[in-house]
Amino acid sequence: MKYTYNQICILLSILFLSACNNPPESKVNKEFVPQWAKNVVWYQIFPERFRDGDSTNNPTINDLKGADPKELPKEWEVHPWGSDWYALQDYEKANGEPELWKHILRRRYGGDLQGVINKLDYLQDLGITAIYLNPVFQSPSLHKYDGESYHHIDPNFGPDPEGDRKLIASENPLDPSTWVWTSADKLALQLIDEAHSRDMKIIFDGVFNHLGYNSFAFQDVVKNQQNSPYKDWFMIKSWNDEEKGTEFDYEGWFGVKSLPEFKEDSTGIVEGPKKYIFNATQRWMNPQNKGIEHGIDGWRLDVAYCIGHPFWKKWRKHVRSINPEAYMTAEIVDDPEKVTPYMQGDEFDGEMNYNFAFASAEFFFNTDSTKINASTYAQKLKALRDLYPEGVAYVSQNLFGSHDSNRIGSHIVNRDRGIGNFRNWGTYFNASVAGNNPNYSTRKPQKEDIDLQKLFAIMQMTYVGAPMIYYGDEVGMWGGNDPDCRKPMIWDDIVYEDEVFNADGSTHKPDKVETNTSLFNHYKKLISIRNDHPSLQQGTYKTVFTNDAKGIFVFERQYEGESIVVAINNGGEEFILDIPELRTHCMVDLLSETVFDGDKIIVPNKWGMILKACQ
């Protein structure tokens, strides 16, 4: 379906100068999304790389067993937090392996939940009001998408790994009444309470398509084969059978054997794992039956498109029976039209809005044939908004960087290097992994690149939807796609080596690793503006003006008498915003705090303004 826009609608009155019509009560009533999710600014944390708050719980080489790559190294140690990313440490060189990816996958930096707790004040100062944690459940990998269970936090994220593992071994995983609360589990509850005390929401990553090779269920199947009580949980192709001459084989997610997939039938995930998932869901949403105020506020669902609709419909009912205001957001990286069935009120509230990122990359950054003009950008955004029922667009997580994409700074650096086709996920992924693409630049973003990131941030913080920052983007971190987007967070109290190594082992001019204070302050200012203005959170949206030749995109947000006009200049020259209604009233740019009282409003090139009538 094609959508048309009137490129110039200056003559339409700017409604922010008059009292707006409040949305009818029926509009709110028919929305199925939690209203709080419209108002938040998200911050995504990859726990192992965010902050080491407790060095006594750091992993050992034995904690890597079961993670990719399967073979353990001869030498290993916790990796120095401030080391040059591509530089091999002495212990890595001692293993004599040429494959860089093996070295990087084996690295552990010691990030843990105490580190997240210690930095909640940092997030509060930035203005963050909601946290999405990448998986925190028990797992041998750095990313934790190969969970050993769903009902325990990884012991190395808590204060007593050895003691926690002994406690876990005493359980019957099939009987929730035997489940214990480990020290790591209790620390997670402390994190939830600490976040809530700061008026922050927090959600966990639900990886319900598969468990890890080390999981209690799959290891029992490996050991006991057809006699395992978990034999029907997984997609088993063949069993060990000497008489038949068959070997044990099973389906791994996308063929990855460390991620055995759950079995599904016409009713969804089969009863055994379904029941376990439901029990684990209850555990974290109403821990110890002390009340939902002590539990997580919702879930992000990994590879949601890999699980059939029947399961999600049942699971949503279960979640909402525990907490009617719980938020459920899905990872669905697909064409916009294929997202729609998941967002009809009986599965998810929103999504990780990669399609917003794709369209934004094409407008703000791309230089090849995938670049689009302002009116096309407006059309693409409208098409995305129109896909959803009421409220969904407002609670979808508008992101750019994530743990599965190159960082925004590095995407901008490489904008003319053939990675523009963000929508072709396979092509984009390979092209944006520095180890796969010798043309991919791993240099530090320069001022011109940072300025483009700042311009995108203006759009992200003022457009319809809940903005989400990937940890470190606010301080200027850079890196290609997985694994380079998972570098250790930059903190002012840690000394960092200059980055001089490339992925192939060659060297380049030193890049200093440090907080970009200007960028941080820009994000902080924008978040403050969004948090202070309901129109940017819940307001109506209207495209006011586009100028393709000049790269101008102007839109309006309005809510309960408050109206804000956002002017984006993605062109190469300054632009006079010649709209009579703006010239004849006193206006203030909330970003620069400049007052325009009858003066010309000149928007600098590659910049934006957030305009509101003077009080």
XYZ file of C-alpha atoms in Angstrom:
615
model
C 0.000 0.000 0.000
C 1.301 3.465 -0.886
C 0.801 6.514 1.290
C 0.836 10.077 -0.012
C 1.857 13.203 1.842
C 1.125 16.818 1.062
C 4.698 18.048 1.029
C 3.746 21.585 1.979
C 0.998 22.194 4.492
C 2.150 25.563 5.786
C -1.296 27.054 5.273
C -2.725 24.614 7.785
C -2.773 26.480 11.057
C -0.223 25.405 13.625
C -2.527 24.054 16.261
C -0.046 24.553 19.058
C -1.132 28.190 19.137
C -4.658 27.247 20.106
C -6.185 25.000 22.687
C -6.085 21.403 21.487
C -8.995 19.040 21.549
C -8.418 16.496 24.265
C -8.565 12.902 23.008
C -11.958 11.372 23.682
C -12.190 9.042 26.639
C -13.079 6.166 24.342
C -9.660 6.393 22.693
C -7.882 5.681 25.946
C -10.317 2.949 26.893
C -9.829 0.965 23.708
C -6.040 0.976 23.959
C -4.525 -2.245 25.238
C -1.044 -0.840 25.940
C 0.089 0.220 29.430
C -0.074 4.005 29.499
C 3.167 4.387 31.470
C 5.093 2.912 28.551
C 4.354 6.032 26.501
C 6.186 8.270 28.929
C 9.495 6.489 29.483
C 12.972 6.824 28.032
C 14.567 3.377 27.759
C 18.172 2.415 28.398
C 19.373 -0.981 27.205
C 22.060 -2.654 29.329
C 24.246 -5.581 28.283
C 25.123 -6.673 31.838
C 28.489 -8.367 31.278
C 29.839 -5.211 29.676
C 28.202 -2.456 31.716
C 30.021 -2.303 35.062
C 32.012 -4.642 37.300
C 30.570 -3.849 40.705
C 31.985 -6.901 42.504
C 35.287 -8.393 41.348
C 34.961 -11.337 43.759
C 32.262 -12.941 41.588
C 34.179 -12.771 38.318
C 33.989 -15.876 36.105
C 36.627 -18.588 35.977
C 37.610 -20.693 32.994
C 35.252 -23.440 34.170
C 32.323 -21.043 33.869
C 32.857 -20.978 30.091
C 31.989 -24.664 29.657
C 29.114 -25.090 27.213
C 29.457 -21.669 25.610
C 30.645 -21.114 22.045
C 33.352 -21.870 21.075
C 32.976 -25.262 22.748
C 36.651 -26.046 23.231
C 38.115 -24.364 26.302
C 41.324 -22.334 25.884
C 44.589 -23.457 27.435
C 45.118 -20.059 29.041
C 42.427 -17.696 30.253
C 41.821 -14.773 32.599
C 39.332 -11.974 33.149
C 39.947 -9.441 30.410
C 41.218 -5.952 31.351
C 38.289 -3.517 31.196
C 40.299 -0.668 29.707
C 42.288 -2.640 27.120
C 42.405 -1.930 23.389
C 39.459 -3.870 21.958
C 41.282 -5.680 19.152
C 44.590 -6.080 20.983
C 45.226 -9.678 22.022
C 46.376 -10.076 25.610
C 49.284 -12.359 26.473
C 46.952 -15.124 27.675
C 45.129 -15.001 24.326
C 48.344 -15.129 22.332
C 49.417 -18.171 24.369
C 46.473 -20.131 22.936
C 47.897 -19.812 19.427
C 44.550 -19.549 17.686
C 44.237 -17.327 14.601
C 40.458 -16.831 14.756
C 39.753 -13.469 16.363
C 36.087 -14.331 16.981
C 37.076 -17.181 19.308
C 39.174 -14.873 21.438
C 36.436 -12.263 21.678
C 33.670 -14.771 22.500
C 35.773 -16.154 25.348
C 36.365 -12.774 26.919
C 34.682 -11.931 30.202
C 35.069 -8.469 31.714
C 33.208 -9.035 34.968
C 30.102 -6.928 34.519
C 27.406 -7.888 37.030
C 24.197 -6.776 38.716
C 26.019 -4.928 41.484
C 27.560 -2.838 38.744
C 24.096 -1.952 37.440
C 22.919 -1.059 40.956
C 26.000 1.110 41.486
C 25.222 3.066 38.323
C 21.506 3.663 38.824
C 22.301 7.188 39.997
C 24.161 7.758 36.719
C 21.078 6.652 34.779
C 18.817 8.803 36.924
C 21.045 11.822 36.313
C 20.851 11.140 32.572
C 17.068 11.127 32.854
C 16.436 7.452 32.156
C 13.062 6.174 33.369
C 13.070 2.559 32.154
C 15.727 -0.153 31.868
C 15.812 -3.119 29.516
C 18.321 -5.746 30.631
C 19.732 -8.196 28.129
C 19.474 -11.740 29.558
C 20.537 -12.129 33.186
C 19.582 -15.763 33.660
C 22.073 -18.528 34.402
C 24.258 -19.152 31.352
C 27.907 -19.855 30.400
C 28.107 -17.258 27.617
C 28.840 -13.553 27.687
C 25.442 -12.759 26.149
C 23.254 -15.204 28.169
C 20.988 -16.108 25.256
C 21.846 -19.765 25.923
C 20.120 -19.989 29.281
C 20.680 -22.883 31.660
C 17.393 -21.914 33.305
C 14.841 -19.100 33.455
C 14.296 -19.138 37.198
C 17.813 -18.264 38.376
C 20.057 -15.258 37.802
C 23.525 -16.168 36.611
C 25.636 -16.935 39.716
C 28.503 -14.794 38.390
C 26.157 -11.811 38.405
C 25.696 -12.229 42.173
C 27.934 -12.208 45.271
C 28.350 -15.980 45.861
C 28.681 -18.029 42.645
C 29.885 -21.225 44.326
C 27.228 -21.139 47.027
C 24.509 -20.375 44.484
C 25.411 -23.362 42.337
C 25.213 -25.669 45.348
C 21.753 -24.335 46.158
C 20.575 -24.764 42.576
C 21.794 -28.380 42.551
C 19.423 -29.175 45.431
C 16.292 -28.374 43.422
C 13.901 -30.365 41.302
C 13.495 -28.016 38.323
C 10.089 -29.529 37.539
C 8.766 -28.618 40.985
C 8.644 -24.846 41.639
C 8.035 -25.503 45.328
C 11.669 -26.666 45.541
C 13.075 -23.595 43.794
C 15.402 -21.634 46.047
C 16.330 -17.965 46.068
C 20.061 -17.676 45.483
C 22.193 -14.687 46.430
C 22.185 -13.620 42.763
C 18.391 -13.942 42.626
C 18.080 -11.780 45.735
C 20.449 -9.206 44.251
C 18.191 -9.028 41.195
C 15.259 -8.303 43.508
C 17.341 -5.574 45.133
C 18.038 -4.110 41.703
C 14.310 -4.103 40.915
C 13.493 -2.362 44.200
C 16.335 0.144 43.756
C 15.097 0.978 40.255
C 11.511 1.365 41.441
C 12.624 3.642 44.282
C 13.978 5.962 41.562
C 10.693 5.785 39.612
C 12.346 3.625 36.964
C 10.665 0.662 35.299
C 12.685 -2.462 34.548
C 12.101 -5.379 32.181
C 13.905 -8.691 31.650
C 14.785 -10.434 28.394
C 12.642 -13.545 27.856
C 14.429 -16.060 25.608
C 11.634 -18.608 25.274
C 12.394 -20.088 21.858
C 15.260 -22.202 23.158
C 17.363 -23.127 26.162
C 21.130 -23.541 26.212
C 23.106 -26.728 25.788
C 23.998 -26.588 29.504
C 20.399 -26.303 30.634
C 19.069 -28.691 33.245
C 16.477 -30.015 30.791
C 18.706 -30.589 27.789
C 21.560 -32.101 29.803
C 19.111 -34.613 31.234
C 18.054 -35.506 27.692
C 21.689 -35.908 26.638
C 22.290 -38.217 29.589
C 19.068 -40.245 29.712
C 17.884 -39.996 26.107
C 14.337 -41.411 25.712
C 14.102 -42.012 29.457
C 14.452 -38.317 30.298
C 11.376 -36.536 31.688
C 12.341 -33.724 29.302
C 12.463 -35.908 26.160
C 9.426 -34.194 24.666
C 10.642 -30.640 25.345
C 12.986 -30.400 22.366
C 12.998 -31.096 18.650
C 14.878 -34.407 18.666
C 15.836 -35.781 15.252
C 17.357 -39.069 16.391
C 18.468 -40.901 19.549
C 21.613 -42.803 20.390
C 20.779 -46.322 19.229
C 23.517 -48.833 18.457
C 21.086 -51.337 16.952
C 19.681 -48.806 14.518
C 23.060 -47.183 14.017
C 21.782 -43.724 14.897
C 23.370 -40.945 16.923
C 21.703 -38.326 19.061
C 20.731 -35.278 17.025
C 18.392 -32.357 17.545
C 17.307 -29.008 16.135
C 19.225 -25.943 17.238
C 17.971 -22.406 16.686
C 19.015 -21.545 13.114
C 21.199 -24.668 13.254
C 23.215 -23.470 16.276
C 23.712 -26.599 18.386
C 24.364 -24.676 21.596
C 20.730 -23.441 21.409
C 18.367 -26.462 21.360
C 14.880 -25.347 20.319
C 11.677 -26.121 22.161
C 9.131 -28.282 20.408
C 5.919 -26.666 19.184
C 2.616 -28.055 17.976
C -0.616 -26.428 16.816
C -1.268 -25.140 20.341
C 2.138 -23.499 20.702
C 5.177 -24.532 22.746
C 4.398 -27.991 24.129
C 3.108 -28.413 27.655
C 6.347 -29.231 29.524
C 8.415 -26.162 28.624
C 5.259 -24.007 28.473
C 4.475 -24.798 32.095
C 8.067 -24.112 33.091
C 8.074 -20.751 31.258
C 4.801 -19.764 32.921
C 6.156 -20.629 36.383
C 9.361 -18.656 35.759
C 7.289 -15.724 34.499
C 5.301 -15.722 37.729
C 8.490 -15.907 39.797
C 9.965 -12.672 38.458
C 6.738 -10.698 38.197
C 5.565 -11.414 41.750
C 8.697 -12.649 43.540
C 8.115 -14.565 46.765
C 4.437 -13.544 46.462
C 5.340 -10.203 48.045
C 3.498 -8.172 45.427
C 3.966 -7.032 41.855
C 5.603 -3.815 43.081
C 8.667 -5.969 43.845
C 8.660 -7.655 40.441
C 9.757 -6.680 36.976
C 7.465 -4.407 34.971
C 7.439 -6.484 31.817
C 9.403 -8.424 29.250
C 11.332 -8.046 26.044
C 10.811 -11.208 23.996
C 13.752 -12.543 22.034
C 13.230 -13.780 18.448
C 9.468 -13.528 18.988
C 8.907 -14.251 15.299
C 10.351 -17.749 15.815
C 7.520 -18.780 18.153
C 3.974 -19.415 16.961
C 1.121 -17.047 17.774
C -0.809 -19.550 19.948
C 1.895 -19.533 22.616
C 2.130 -15.744 22.771
C -1.635 -15.380 23.114
C -1.675 -17.711 26.128
C 1.430 -16.164 27.648
C 0.054 -12.628 27.377
C -3.057 -13.651 29.311
C -0.823 -15.167 31.969
C 1.338 -12.045 32.218
C -1.617 -9.690 32.422
C -3.277 -11.893 35.047
C -0.249 -11.202 37.249
C 0.188 -7.510 36.423
C -2.490 -5.776 34.306
C -0.016 -2.956 33.562
C 2.861 -5.191 32.454
C 4.616 -4.202 29.214
C 5.540 -6.737 26.529
C 7.811 -5.733 23.655
C 8.924 -8.056 20.875
C 11.989 -8.509 18.727
C 10.497 -8.847 15.244
C 13.048 -7.871 12.611
C 10.925 -8.107 9.495
C 8.972 -6.164 6.896
C 6.512 -3.817 8.601
C 3.440 -5.659 7.311
C 4.607 -8.885 8.954
C 4.758 -7.172 12.346
C 1.054 -6.325 12.389
C -0.361 -9.718 13.495
C 1.664 -9.578 16.703
C 0.228 -6.191 17.689
C -3.516 -6.780 17.828
C -3.937 -6.655 21.593
C -3.659 -10.372 22.284
C 0.131 -10.761 22.036
C 2.464 -7.744 22.371
C 2.176 -4.072 23.261
C 5.046 -2.871 21.109
C 8.280 -3.855 19.436
C 11.935 -3.003 19.260
C 11.293 -0.586 16.432
C 14.062 -1.488 14.010
C 11.943 -0.233 11.114
C 12.154 3.232 12.651
C 15.938 2.800 12.702
C 15.984 1.629 9.086
C 13.969 4.599 7.834
C 16.000 7.030 9.950
C 19.300 5.645 8.642
C 18.067 6.112 5.090
C 17.138 9.737 5.709
C 19.825 10.976 8.099
C 22.917 8.943 7.241
C 22.878 6.941 4.042
C 24.722 8.252 1.003
C 24.141 5.429 -1.496
C 21.055 4.426 -3.478
C 19.170 3.698 -0.252
C 19.166 7.369 0.791
C 15.667 8.891 0.956
C 14.399 12.471 1.005
C 12.309 14.180 3.671
C 8.892 13.529 2.149
C 9.705 9.841 1.649
C 10.877 9.673 5.254
C 7.575 11.201 6.342
C 5.699 8.634 4.246
C 7.632 5.729 5.734
C 6.986 6.956 9.270
C 3.287 7.358 8.542
C 3.117 3.853 7.103
C 4.670 2.504 10.305
C 2.270 4.437 12.527
C -0.707 3.282 10.489
C 0.272 -0.368 10.835
C -0.575 -0.405 14.506
C -3.766 -0.219 16.570
C -4.179 2.781 18.878
C -1.320 3.296 21.291
C 1.150 0.753 19.908
C 3.307 3.288 18.058
C 3.571 5.309 21.273
C 5.018 2.439 23.321
C 7.276 0.859 20.699
C 10.956 1.263 21.489
C 12.500 3.686 18.997
C 16.132 2.681 18.819
C 19.110 2.775 16.535
C 21.929 0.850 18.183
C 21.470 -2.453 20.002
C 23.389 -5.605 20.862
C 22.539 -6.856 17.348
C 23.591 -3.878 15.218
C 26.616 -1.693 14.726
C 26.658 1.307 17.015
C 25.143 4.493 15.682
C 28.507 6.290 15.667
C 30.130 3.566 13.581
C 27.155 3.349 11.234
C 27.632 7.050 10.558
C 31.384 6.629 10.053
C 30.653 3.890 7.498
C 27.714 5.628 5.834
C 29.504 5.719 2.473
C 30.996 2.219 2.719
C 28.166 0.047 1.436
C 26.301 -0.802 4.665
C 23.284 1.366 3.907
C 20.942 -1.525 3.106
C 19.830 -1.871 6.710
C 16.565 -3.521 5.630
C 18.334 -6.538 4.137
C 19.311 -7.881 7.551
C 21.643 -10.628 6.307
C 23.562 -8.354 3.963
C 23.667 -5.544 6.487
C 24.816 -7.789 9.317
C 27.765 -9.226 7.408
C 28.746 -5.856 5.978
C 28.671 -4.198 9.395
C 30.801 -6.830 11.156
C 34.330 -5.486 10.985
C 35.843 -8.965 11.054
C 33.871 -9.894 7.913
C 34.358 -6.690 5.939
C 37.868 -5.299 5.367
C 36.300 -2.061 4.114
C 34.495 -1.427 7.388
C 36.139 1.420 9.265
C 36.622 0.931 13.010
C 37.880 4.462 13.611
C 36.497 6.734 16.283
C 33.639 9.020 15.151
C 34.804 12.579 14.541
C 32.923 15.835 15.114
C 31.049 15.634 11.824
C 29.873 12.123 12.714
C 28.923 13.095 16.253
C 26.934 16.047 14.914
C 24.872 13.654 12.801
C 24.281 11.462 15.832
C 23.102 14.539 17.735
C 20.710 15.380 14.890
C 19.230 11.879 14.961
C 18.888 12.097 18.753
C 16.730 15.223 18.351
C 14.403 13.221 16.131
C 14.466 10.168 18.399
C 13.573 12.131 21.533
C 10.700 14.093 19.989
C 8.992 11.616 17.657
C 6.106 9.255 18.455
C 7.345 6.263 20.431
C 9.507 5.571 23.461
C 13.173 6.345 22.709
C 15.726 3.705 23.686
C 19.454 4.319 24.137
C 21.889 1.433 23.855
C 24.370 1.638 26.712
C 27.306 3.887 25.888
C 25.843 5.555 22.815
C 25.290 8.625 24.977
C 29.041 8.914 25.675
C 30.180 8.252 22.109
C 31.059 4.555 22.115
C 31.713 3.094 18.714
C 32.022 -0.362 17.185
C 30.807 -2.586 14.376
C 28.153 -5.245 14.683
C 28.335 -8.199 17.094
C 30.760 -8.641 18.788
C 32.133 -5.097 18.505
C 28.887 -3.450 19.651
C 29.416 -5.188 23.007
C 32.537 -3.401 24.197
C 32.924 -2.515 27.894
C 31.158 0.685 28.894
C 33.239 3.867 29.128
C 33.464 5.233 32.674
C 35.404 8.272 33.812
C 37.095 6.415 36.684
C 38.701 3.788 34.423
C 41.883 4.354 32.424
C 41.554 3.156 28.825
C 44.275 2.315 26.370
C 44.125 4.086 23.032
C 42.620 1.925 20.321
C 45.302 1.306 17.705
C 44.542 -2.195 16.403
C 42.270 -3.127 13.514
C 40.317 -6.365 13.318
C 42.967 -7.912 11.058
C 45.780 -7.126 13.496
C 47.126 -4.115 11.592
C 47.328 -0.757 13.322
C 45.997 2.736 12.774
C 46.353 6.181 14.238
C 45.531 6.042 17.993
C 41.914 6.722 18.950
C 41.471 7.998 22.479
C 38.751 6.187 24.442
C 36.941 8.603 26.725
C 33.535 10.071 27.497
C 32.303 12.521 24.892
C 30.988 15.120 27.324
C 29.339 17.234 24.635
C 27.344 14.243 23.368
C 26.402 13.167 26.884
C 25.117 16.647 27.715
C 23.153 16.706 24.468
C 21.371 13.472 25.333
C 20.783 14.650 28.887
C 19.241 17.893 27.656
C 17.004 16.132 25.137
C 15.829 13.562 27.665
C 15.012 16.337 30.109
C 12.959 18.121 27.446
C 11.048 14.940 26.656
C 10.446 14.107 30.321
C 9.158 17.627 30.988
C 6.731 17.835 28.059
C 3.752 15.469 27.839
C 3.166 16.453 24.212
C 6.415 14.693 23.277
C 5.302 11.567 25.108
C 1.580 11.242 24.432
C 0.832 14.039 21.990
C -0.796 13.792 18.599
C 1.486 13.890 15.562
C 1.229 15.925 12.364
C 3.731 16.475 9.571
C 3.718 20.230 9.000
C 6.231 20.766 6.238
C 8.833 18.966 4.154
C 11.300 20.370 1.651
C 13.144 17.644 -0.215
C 15.591 19.979 -1.934
C 16.701 21.455 1.382
C 16.378 18.318 3.536
C 13.778 19.914 5.829
C 11.329 17.929 7.929
C 8.972 19.746 10.328
C 6.342 18.130 12.527
C 4.068 19.021 15.431
C 3.246 17.234 18.696
C 0.230 18.360 20.727
C -1.341 17.302 24.012
C -3.800 18.966 26.381
C -3.074 22.532 25.341
C 0.663 22.068 24.911
C 2.046 22.115 21.381
C 5.609 21.730 20.177
C 6.970 22.040 16.660
C 10.147 20.176 15.794
C 12.186 21.410 12.841
C 14.841 19.082 11.420
C 17.386 20.446 8.931
C 19.191 17.510 7.336
C 20.467 19.693 4.522
C 23.797 21.321 3.852
C 22.678 24.917 4.397
C 20.873 26.847 7.090
C 17.141 27.168 6.542
C 14.738 30.002 7.373
C 11.600 28.520 8.871
C 9.213 30.880 7.110
C 5.913 29.964 8.739
C 3.734 33.017 9.532
C 2.263 31.536 12.697
C 5.773 31.112 14.094
C 6.953 34.594 13.115
C 4.024 36.376 14.723
C 4.346 34.792 18.137
C 7.106 34.632 20.693
C 8.757 31.221 20.398
C 11.511 29.520 22.367
C 13.794 26.757 21.153
C 13.824 24.386 24.120
C 17.124 22.890 23.019
C 19.205 26.075 22.778
C 16.863 28.145 24.979
C 16.944 30.867 22.304
C 13.898 33.134 22.243
C 12.447 34.266 18.897
C 10.076 37.202 19.319
C 9.193 38.193 15.767
C 12.699 37.315 14.612
C 13.513 34.981 11.765
C 13.861 31.406 12.914
C 16.979 30.097 11.230
C 17.657 26.387 11.611
C 21.377 25.608 11.161
C 22.351 22.880 8.724
C 22.476 19.353 10.160
C 20.624 20.503 13.239
C 17.167 20.804 14.708
C 14.978 22.967 16.895
C 12.259 22.127 19.402
C 9.943 25.136 19.329
C 7.286 26.071 21.847
C 5.275 29.230 22.400
C 6.780 31.456 25.089
C 5.063 31.359 28.458
